[in-house]
PDB file of C-alpha atoms in Angstrom:
ATOM      1  CA  GLU W   1     167.246  29.068 128.476  1.00  0.00           C
ATOM      2  CA  LEU W   2     168.440  31.428 131.153  1.00  0.00           C
ATOM      3  CA  LYS W   3     168.049  35.145 130.552  1.00  0.00           C
ATOM      4  CA  VAL W   4     169.632  37.704 132.841  1.00  0.00           C
ATOM      5  CA  GLU W   5     168.331  41.246 132.750  1.00  0.00           C
ATOM      6  CA  GLN W   6     169.820  44.230 134.503  1.00  0.00           C
ATOM      7  CA  ASN W   7     168.269  47.607 134.940  1.00  0.00           C
ATOM      8  CA  PRO W   8     168.940  50.314 134.528  1.00  0.00           C
ATOM      9  CA  LEU W   9     171.616  49.921 131.855  1.00  0.00           C
ATOM     10  CA  PHE W  10     172.832  53.460 132.406  1.00  0.00           C
ATOM     11  CA  LEU W  11     172.740  55.336 135.692  1.00  0.00           C
ATOM     12  CA  SER W  12     173.933  58.841 136.390  1.00  0.00           C
ATOM     13  CA  MET W  13     173.751  59.913 139.988  1.00  0.00           C
ATOM     14  CA  GLN W  14     174.949  62.652 142.269  1.00  0.00           C
ATOM     15  CA  GLU W  15     177.508  62.072 144.965  1.00  0.00           C
ATOM     16  CA  GLY W  16     175.886  61.359 148.292  1.00  0.00           C
ATOM     17  CA  LYS W  17     172.727  59.842 146.827  1.00  0.00           C
ATOM     18  CA  ASN W  18     171.446  56.282 147.146  1.00  0.00           C
ATOM     19  CA  TYR W  19     170.377  54.012 144.337  1.00  0.00           C
ATOM     20  CA  THR W  20     169.664  50.378 143.502  1.00  0.00           C
ATOM     21  CA  ILE W  21     170.604  48.259 140.505  1.00  0.00           C
ATOM     22  CA  TYR W  22     168.346  45.302 139.748  1.00  0.00           C
ATOM     23  CA  CYS W  23     169.203  41.915 138.297  1.00  0.00           C
ATOM     24  CA  ASN W  24     166.393  39.581 137.240  1.00  0.00           C
ATOM     25  CA  TYR W  25     166.918  36.092 135.891  1.00  0.00           C
ATOM     26  CA  SER W  26     164.504  33.724 134.211  1.00  0.00           C
ATOM     27  CA  THR W  27     165.239  30.212 135.545  1.00  0.00           C
ATOM     28  CA  THR W  28     166.088  28.709 138.883  1.00  0.00           C
ATOM     29  CA  SER W  29     169.608  29.266 140.152  1.00  0.00           C
ATOM     30  CA  ASP W  30     171.024  29.392 143.670  1.00  0.00           C
ATOM     31  CA  ARG W  31     174.182  31.342 142.915  1.00  0.00           C
ATOM     32  CA  LEU W  32     174.584  34.892 141.798  1.00  0.00           C
ATOM     33  CA  TYR W  33     177.687  36.981 141.374  1.00  0.00           C
ATOM     34  CA  TRP W  34     178.350  40.696 141.102  1.00  0.00           C
ATOM     35  CA  TYR W  35     181.362  42.059 139.264  1.00  0.00           C
ATOM     36  CA  ARG W  36     182.770  45.513 138.695  1.00  0.00           C
ATOM     37  CA  GLN W  37     184.582  46.622 135.550  1.00  0.00           C
ATOM     38  CA  ASP W  38     186.452  49.898 135.126  1.00  0.00           C
ATOM     39  CA  PRO W  39     186.840  51.232 131.559  1.00  0.00           C
ATOM     40  CA  GLY W  40     189.401  49.235 129.606  1.00  0.00           C
ATOM     41  CA  LYS W  41     190.030  46.942 132.541  1.00  0.00           C
ATOM     42  CA  SER W  42     189.208  43.422 133.601  1.00  0.00           C
ATOM     43  CA  LEU W  43     186.370  42.291 135.853  1.00  0.00           C
ATOM     44  CA  GLU W  44     186.719  42.355 139.616  1.00  0.00           C
ATOM     45  CA  SER W  45     184.626  40.084 141.798  1.00  0.00           C
ATOM     46  CA  LEU W  46     182.500  42.004 144.307  1.00  0.00           C
ATOM     47  CA  PHE W  47     180.056  39.540 145.826  1.00  0.00           C
ATOM     48  CA  VAL W  48     179.084  35.885 145.663  1.00  0.00           C
ATOM     49  CA  LEU W  49     175.532  35.192 146.855  1.00  0.00           C
ATOM     50  CA  LEU W  50     174.911  31.527 147.547  1.00  0.00           C
ATOM     51  CA  SER W  51     171.453  31.170 148.995  1.00  0.00           C
ATOM     52  CA  ASN W  52     168.036  32.703 149.268  1.00  0.00           C
ATOM     53  CA  GLY W  53     168.060  35.720 151.538  1.00  0.00           C
ATOM     54  CA  ALA W  54     171.829  36.154 151.314  1.00  0.00           C
ATOM     55  CA  VAL W  55     173.005  39.686 151.978  1.00  0.00           C
ATOM     56  CA  LYS W  56     176.580  40.910 151.683  1.00  0.00           C
ATOM     57  CA  GLN W  57     178.037  44.355 152.235  1.00  0.00           C
ATOM     58  CA  GLU W  58     181.345  45.930 151.380  1.00  0.00           C
ATOM     59  CA  GLY W  59     181.770  49.620 152.011  1.00  0.00           C
ATOM     60  CA  ARG W  60     179.007  51.563 150.242  1.00  0.00           C
ATOM     61  CA  LEU W  61     177.757  48.523 148.305  1.00  0.00           C
ATOM     62  CA  MET W  62     175.263  45.962 149.542  1.00  0.00           C
ATOM     63  CA  ALA W  63     174.008  42.999 147.525  1.00  0.00           C
ATOM     64  CA  SER W  64     171.057  40.741 148.236  1.00  0.00           C
ATOM     65  CA  LEU W  65     169.479  37.687 146.653  1.00  0.00           C
ATOM     66  CA  ASP W  66     165.872  36.509 146.537  1.00  0.00           C
ATOM     67  CA  THR W  67     165.879  33.177 144.705  1.00  0.00           C
ATOM     68  CA  LYS W  68     162.095  32.845 144.860  1.00  0.00           C
ATOM     69  CA  ALA W  69     161.624  36.131 143.038  1.00  0.00           C
ATOM     70  CA  ARG W  70     164.720  35.431 140.894  1.00  0.00           C
ATOM     71  CA  LEU W  71     165.984  38.869 141.783  1.00  0.00           C
ATOM     72  CA  SER W  72     169.200  40.329 143.107  1.00  0.00           C
ATOM     73  CA  THR W  73     169.810  43.934 144.027  1.00  0.00           C
ATOM     74  CA  LEU W  74     172.983  45.965 144.353  1.00  0.00           C
ATOM     75  CA  HIS W  75     172.351  48.951 146.586  1.00  0.00           C
ATOM     76  CA  ILE W  76     174.644  51.946 146.566  1.00  0.00           C
ATOM     77  CA  THR W  77     174.692  54.127 149.649  1.00  0.00           C
ATOM     78  CA  ALA W  78     175.973  57.715 149.581  1.00  0.00           C
ATOM     79  CA  ALA W  79     177.660  57.329 146.222  1.00  0.00           C
ATOM     80  CA  VAL W  80     181.163  58.661 145.643  1.00  0.00           C
ATOM     81  CA  HIS W  81     182.989  59.278 142.365  1.00  0.00           C
ATOM     82  CA  ASP W  82     185.218  56.206 142.862  1.00  0.00           C
ATOM     83  CA  LEU W  83     182.173  53.983 142.417  1.00  0.00           C
ATOM     84  CA  SER W  84     181.860  55.026 138.777  1.00  0.00           C
ATOM     85  CA  ALA W  85     182.214  51.794 136.773  1.00  0.00           C
ATOM     86  CA  THR W  86     180.141  49.161 134.997  1.00  0.00           C
ATOM     87  CA  TYR W  87     178.516  46.577 137.255  1.00  0.00           C
ATOM     88  CA  PHE W  88     177.577  43.115 136.049  1.00  0.00           C
ATOM     89  CA  CYS W  89     175.504  40.430 137.655  1.00  0.00           C
ATOM     90  CA  ALA W  90     176.020  36.818 136.596  1.00  0.00           C
ATOM     91  CA  VAL W  91     174.053  33.662 137.318  1.00  0.00           C
ATOM     92  CA  ASP W  92     175.130  30.025 137.361  1.00  0.00           C
ATOM     93  CA  TYR W  93     173.456  28.047 134.591  1.00  0.00           C
ATOM     94  CA  ASN W  94     173.879  24.382 133.631  1.00  0.00           C
ATOM     95  CA  ASN W  95     176.903  23.598 135.768  1.00  0.00           C
ATOM     96  CA  ASN W  96     179.819  25.557 134.355  1.00  0.00           C
ATOM     97  CA  ASP W  97     177.964  28.038 132.209  1.00  0.00           C
ATOM     98  CA  MET W  98     177.691  31.458 133.858  1.00  0.00           C
ATOM     99  CA  ARG W  99     175.329  33.917 132.193  1.00  0.00           C
ATOM    100  CA  PHE W 100     175.963  37.623 132.527  1.00  0.00           C
ATOM    101  CA  GLY W 101     173.640  40.569 132.432  1.00  0.00           C
ATOM    102  CA  ALA W 102     174.392  43.343 129.946  1.00  0.00           C
ATOM    103  CA  GLY W 103     175.853  45.533 132.667  1.00  0.00           C
ATOM    104  CA  THR W 104     174.909  48.809 134.350  1.00  0.00           C
ATOM    105  CA  ARG W 105     177.157  51.731 133.564  1.00  0.00           C
ATOM    106  CA  LEU W 106     177.245  53.931 136.661  1.00  0.00           C
ATOM    107  CA  THR W 107     178.486  57.494 136.594  1.00  0.00           C
ATOM    108  CA  VAL W 108     178.709  59.383 139.873  1.00  0.00           C
ATOM    109  CA  LYS W 109     178.877  63.140 139.458  1.00  0.00           C
ATOM    110  CA  PRO W 110     180.134  65.630 142.052  1.00  0.00           C
TER     111      PRO W 110
ATOM    112  CA  ASP F   1     195.440  39.915 141.525  1.00  0.00           C
ATOM    113  CA  ALA F   2     195.043  36.293 140.572  1.00  0.00           C
ATOM    114  CA  GLY F   3     197.994  35.137 138.487  1.00  0.00           C
ATOM    115  CA  ILE F   4     196.403  35.231 135.063  1.00  0.00           C
ATOM    116  CA  THR F   5     198.031  36.574 131.939  1.00  0.00           C
ATOM    117  CA  GLN F   6     196.737  36.750 128.403  1.00  0.00           C
ATOM    118  CA  SER F   7     198.697  37.121 125.207  1.00  0.00           C
ATOM    119  CA  PRO F   8     198.653  38.975 123.002  1.00  0.00           C
ATOM    120  CA  ARG F   9     196.893  41.923 124.636  1.00  0.00           C
ATOM    121  CA  HIS F  10     196.030  43.496 121.313  1.00  0.00           C
ATOM    122  CA  LYS F  11     195.851  41.992 117.854  1.00  0.00           C
ATOM    123  CA  VAL F  12     194.692  43.128 114.444  1.00  0.00           C
ATOM    124  CA  THR F  13     194.242  40.440 111.840  1.00  0.00           C
ATOM    125  CA  GLU F  14     192.624  39.968 108.465  1.00  0.00           C
ATOM    126  CA  THR F  15     189.498  38.021 107.664  1.00  0.00           C
ATOM    127  CA  GLY F  16     190.240  34.371 106.944  1.00  0.00           C
ATOM    128  CA  THR F  17     193.467  34.130 108.925  1.00  0.00           C
ATOM    129  CA  PRO F  18     193.887  31.795 111.904  1.00  0.00           C
ATOM    130  CA  VAL F  19     194.376  33.372 115.311  1.00  0.00           C
ATOM    131  CA  THR F  20     195.387  31.828 118.638  1.00  0.00           C
ATOM    132  CA  LEU F  21     194.975  33.537 121.975  1.00  0.00           C
ATOM    133  CA  ARG F  22     196.753  32.257 125.055  1.00  0.00           C
ATOM    134  CA  CYS F  23     195.721  32.266 128.687  1.00  0.00           C
ATOM    135  CA  HIS F  24     198.297  31.376 131.324  1.00  0.00           C
ATOM    136  CA  GLN F  25     197.658  30.927 135.056  1.00  0.00           C
ATOM    137  CA  THR F  26     199.935  30.418 138.008  1.00  0.00           C
ATOM    138  CA  GLU F  27     197.173  29.509 140.507  1.00  0.00           C
ATOM    139  CA  ASN F  28     196.884  25.810 139.609  1.00  0.00           C
ATOM    140  CA  HIS F  29     193.116  26.196 139.298  1.00  0.00           C
ATOM    141  CA  ARG F  30     191.297  23.339 137.656  1.00  0.00           C
ATOM    142  CA  TYR F  31     188.734  25.332 135.686  1.00  0.00           C
ATOM    143  CA  MET F  32     189.512  27.791 132.898  1.00  0.00           C
ATOM    144  CA  TYR F  33     187.130  29.738 130.694  1.00  0.00           C
ATOM    145  CA  TRP F  34     187.105  31.879 127.578  1.00  0.00           C
ATOM    146  CA  TYR F  35     184.555  34.688 127.238  1.00  0.00           C
ATOM    147  CA  ARG F  36     183.953  37.382 124.711  1.00  0.00           C
ATOM    148  CA  GLN F  37     182.659  40.817 125.640  1.00  0.00           C
ATOM    149  CA  ASP F  38     180.622  42.895 123.229  1.00  0.00           C
ATOM    150  CA  PRO F  39     178.654  46.091 123.874  1.00  0.00           C
ATOM    151  CA  GLY F  40     175.148  45.353 125.081  1.00  0.00           C
ATOM    152  CA  HIS F  41     175.833  41.654 125.697  1.00  0.00           C
ATOM    153  CA  GLY F  42     177.868  41.533 128.852  1.00  0.00           C
ATOM    154  CA  LEU F  43     180.189  38.538 128.720  1.00  0.00           C
ATOM    155  CA  ARG F  44     179.338  35.338 126.872  1.00  0.00           C
ATOM    156  CA  LEU F  45     181.016  32.004 127.448  1.00  0.00           C
ATOM    157  CA  ILE F  46     182.803  30.515 124.436  1.00  0.00           C
ATOM    158  CA  HIS F  47     184.416  27.359 125.837  1.00  0.00           C
ATOM    159  CA  TYR F  48     185.608  26.132 129.187  1.00  0.00           C
ATOM    160  CA  SER F  49     187.946  23.483 130.529  1.00  0.00           C
ATOM    161  CA  TYR F  50     187.562  21.389 133.656  1.00  0.00           C
ATOM    162  CA  GLY F  51     190.963  19.749 133.465  1.00  0.00           C
ATOM    163  CA  VAL F  52     193.832  18.907 131.155  1.00  0.00           C
ATOM    164  CA  LYS F  53     192.384  17.813 127.814  1.00  0.00           C
ATOM    165  CA  ASP F  54     188.840  18.180 129.203  1.00  0.00           C
ATOM    166  CA  THR F  55     186.877  20.929 127.479  1.00  0.00           C
ATOM    167  CA  ASP F  56     183.289  21.747 126.639  1.00  0.00           C
ATOM    168  CA  LYS F  57     181.285  24.265 124.653  1.00  0.00           C
ATOM    169  CA  GLY F  58     179.681  27.397 125.988  1.00  0.00           C
ATOM    170  CA  GLU F  59     176.946  29.676 124.719  1.00  0.00           C
ATOM    171  CA  VAL F  60     178.785  31.019 121.639  1.00  0.00           C
ATOM    172  CA  SER F  61     181.254  28.318 120.597  1.00  0.00           C
ATOM    173  CA  ASP F  62     180.723  28.331 116.801  1.00  0.00           C
ATOM    174  CA  GLY F  63     183.902  29.335 114.970  1.00  0.00           C
ATOM    175  CA  TYR F  64     186.142  28.710 117.989  1.00  0.00           C
ATOM    176  CA  SER F  65     188.182  25.785 119.241  1.00  0.00           C
ATOM    177  CA  VAL F  66     190.211  25.348 122.418  1.00  0.00           C
ATOM    178  CA  SER F  67     192.970  23.180 123.769  1.00  0.00           C
ATOM    179  CA  ARG F  68     194.447  22.550 127.181  1.00  0.00           C
ATOM    180  CA  SER F  69     197.552  20.394 127.262  1.00  0.00           C
ATOM    181  CA  LYS F  70     198.817  21.720 130.600  1.00  0.00           C
ATOM    182  CA  THR F  71     197.029  22.882 133.725  1.00  0.00           C
ATOM    183  CA  GLU F  72     198.395  26.383 133.364  1.00  0.00           C
ATOM    184  CA  ASP F  73     197.617  27.064 129.702  1.00  0.00           C
ATOM    185  CA  PHE F  74     194.312  27.359 127.843  1.00  0.00           C
ATOM    186  CA  LEU F  75     194.399  28.272 124.167  1.00  0.00           C
ATOM    187  CA  LEU F  76     191.573  29.749 122.108  1.00  0.00           C
ATOM    188  CA  THR F  77     191.817  29.375 118.333  1.00  0.00           C
ATOM    189  CA  LEU F  78     189.838  31.101 115.639  1.00  0.00           C
ATOM    190  CA  GLU F  79     190.400  28.806 112.670  1.00  0.00           C
ATOM    191  CA  SER F  80     189.381  31.423 110.109  1.00  0.00           C
ATOM    192  CA  ALA F  81     188.722  34.803 111.669  1.00  0.00           C
ATOM    193  CA  THR F  82     185.632  36.780 110.647  1.00  0.00           C
ATOM    194  CA  SER F  83     184.684  40.393 111.326  1.00  0.00           C
ATOM    195  CA  SER F  84     181.954  39.214 113.717  1.00  0.00           C
ATOM    196  CA  GLN F  85     184.716  37.868 115.958  1.00  0.00           C
ATOM    197  CA  THR F  86     186.045  41.357 116.593  1.00  0.00           C
ATOM    198  CA  SER F  87     185.690  41.593 120.349  1.00  0.00           C
ATOM    199  CA  VAL F  88     187.454  41.714 123.679  1.00  0.00           C
ATOM    200  CA  TYR F  89     188.309  38.228 124.894  1.00  0.00           C
ATOM    201  CA  PHE F  90     188.662  37.432 128.573  1.00  0.00           C
ATOM    202  CA  CYS F  91     190.076  34.348 130.164  1.00  0.00           C
ATOM    203  CA  ALA F  92     188.915  33.342 133.638  1.00  0.00           C
ATOM    204  CA  ILE F  93     189.869  30.711 136.182  1.00  0.00           C
ATOM    205  CA  SER F  94     188.173  29.130 139.170  1.00  0.00           C
ATOM    206  CA  GLU F  95     189.044  26.542 141.786  1.00  0.00           C
ATOM    207  CA  GLY F  96     186.035  24.439 141.012  1.00  0.00           C
ATOM    208  CA  GLN F  97     182.543  24.231 139.712  1.00  0.00           C
ATOM    209  CA  HIS F  98     180.328  27.039 141.039  1.00  0.00           C
ATOM    210  CA  TYR F  99     183.256  28.921 142.564  1.00  0.00           C
ATOM    211  CA  GLU F 100     183.738  32.578 141.733  1.00  0.00           C
ATOM    212  CA  GLN F 101     185.774  33.246 138.671  1.00  0.00           C
ATOM    213  CA  TYR F 102     188.857  35.458 138.402  1.00  0.00           C
ATOM    214  CA  PHE F 103     189.435  37.231 135.143  1.00  0.00           C
ATOM    215  CA  GLY F 104     192.539  37.980 133.130  1.00  0.00           C
ATOM    216  CA  PRO F 105     193.352  41.407 131.654  1.00  0.00           C
ATOM    217  CA  GLY F 106     191.702  40.724 128.303  1.00  0.00           C
ATOM    218  CA  THR F 107     192.757  40.625 124.646  1.00  0.00           C
ATOM    219  CA  ARG F 108     191.364  43.137 122.194  1.00  0.00           C
ATOM    220  CA  LEU F 109     191.027  41.442 118.805  1.00  0.00           C
ATOM    221  CA  THR F 110     190.154  43.331 115.640  1.00  0.00           C
ATOM    222  CA  VAL F 111     189.389  41.425 112.445  1.00  0.00           C
ATOM    223  CA  THR F 112     189.520  43.642 109.355  1.00  0.00           C
TER     224      THR F 112
END
């Protein structure tokens, strides 16, 4: 059965600093998704990674996928307060079943 | 925002009562999903639908049933609510299998 692990689960960082969130998964999958959730809100799609070596960037966020290592990273560059949110990775499993990680709660402090 | 609405947005109910949550979409997407979100677990799939009257179970389907009689509506029913079903429930839609999913605003359900 597919397990999806994110780390860290909690991340407090200073504005202007860089950091990486990791998403490991236990069985083969070629598709990985990153979502953002603000407190009390719904989930917003950030990235869809469809193949080994895929890299996507949007603003201060960059996501990558290594299917051989079963690892995806979400890199934050020069963090700003507006990036404070919970970030989830999710992996396709058994056709329509998408398994989520537990989420990384990011707080960016001035 | 994708055209997804959920109703009700908040509900408090007593143990043993039936509860139905509704998801409505205006995007004409084929696939619809119900998830529950609990602290420390991310989101977990309850049931999904791949067309009118076509549904299947997800990871945590026990205690839940679903129905889809129209493309735009997907109903989640708790036949006899229990306190362990207190959660935030999200509906999602996608154009097809393996496409990204778009999420509704969520329903906060409390079972007392």
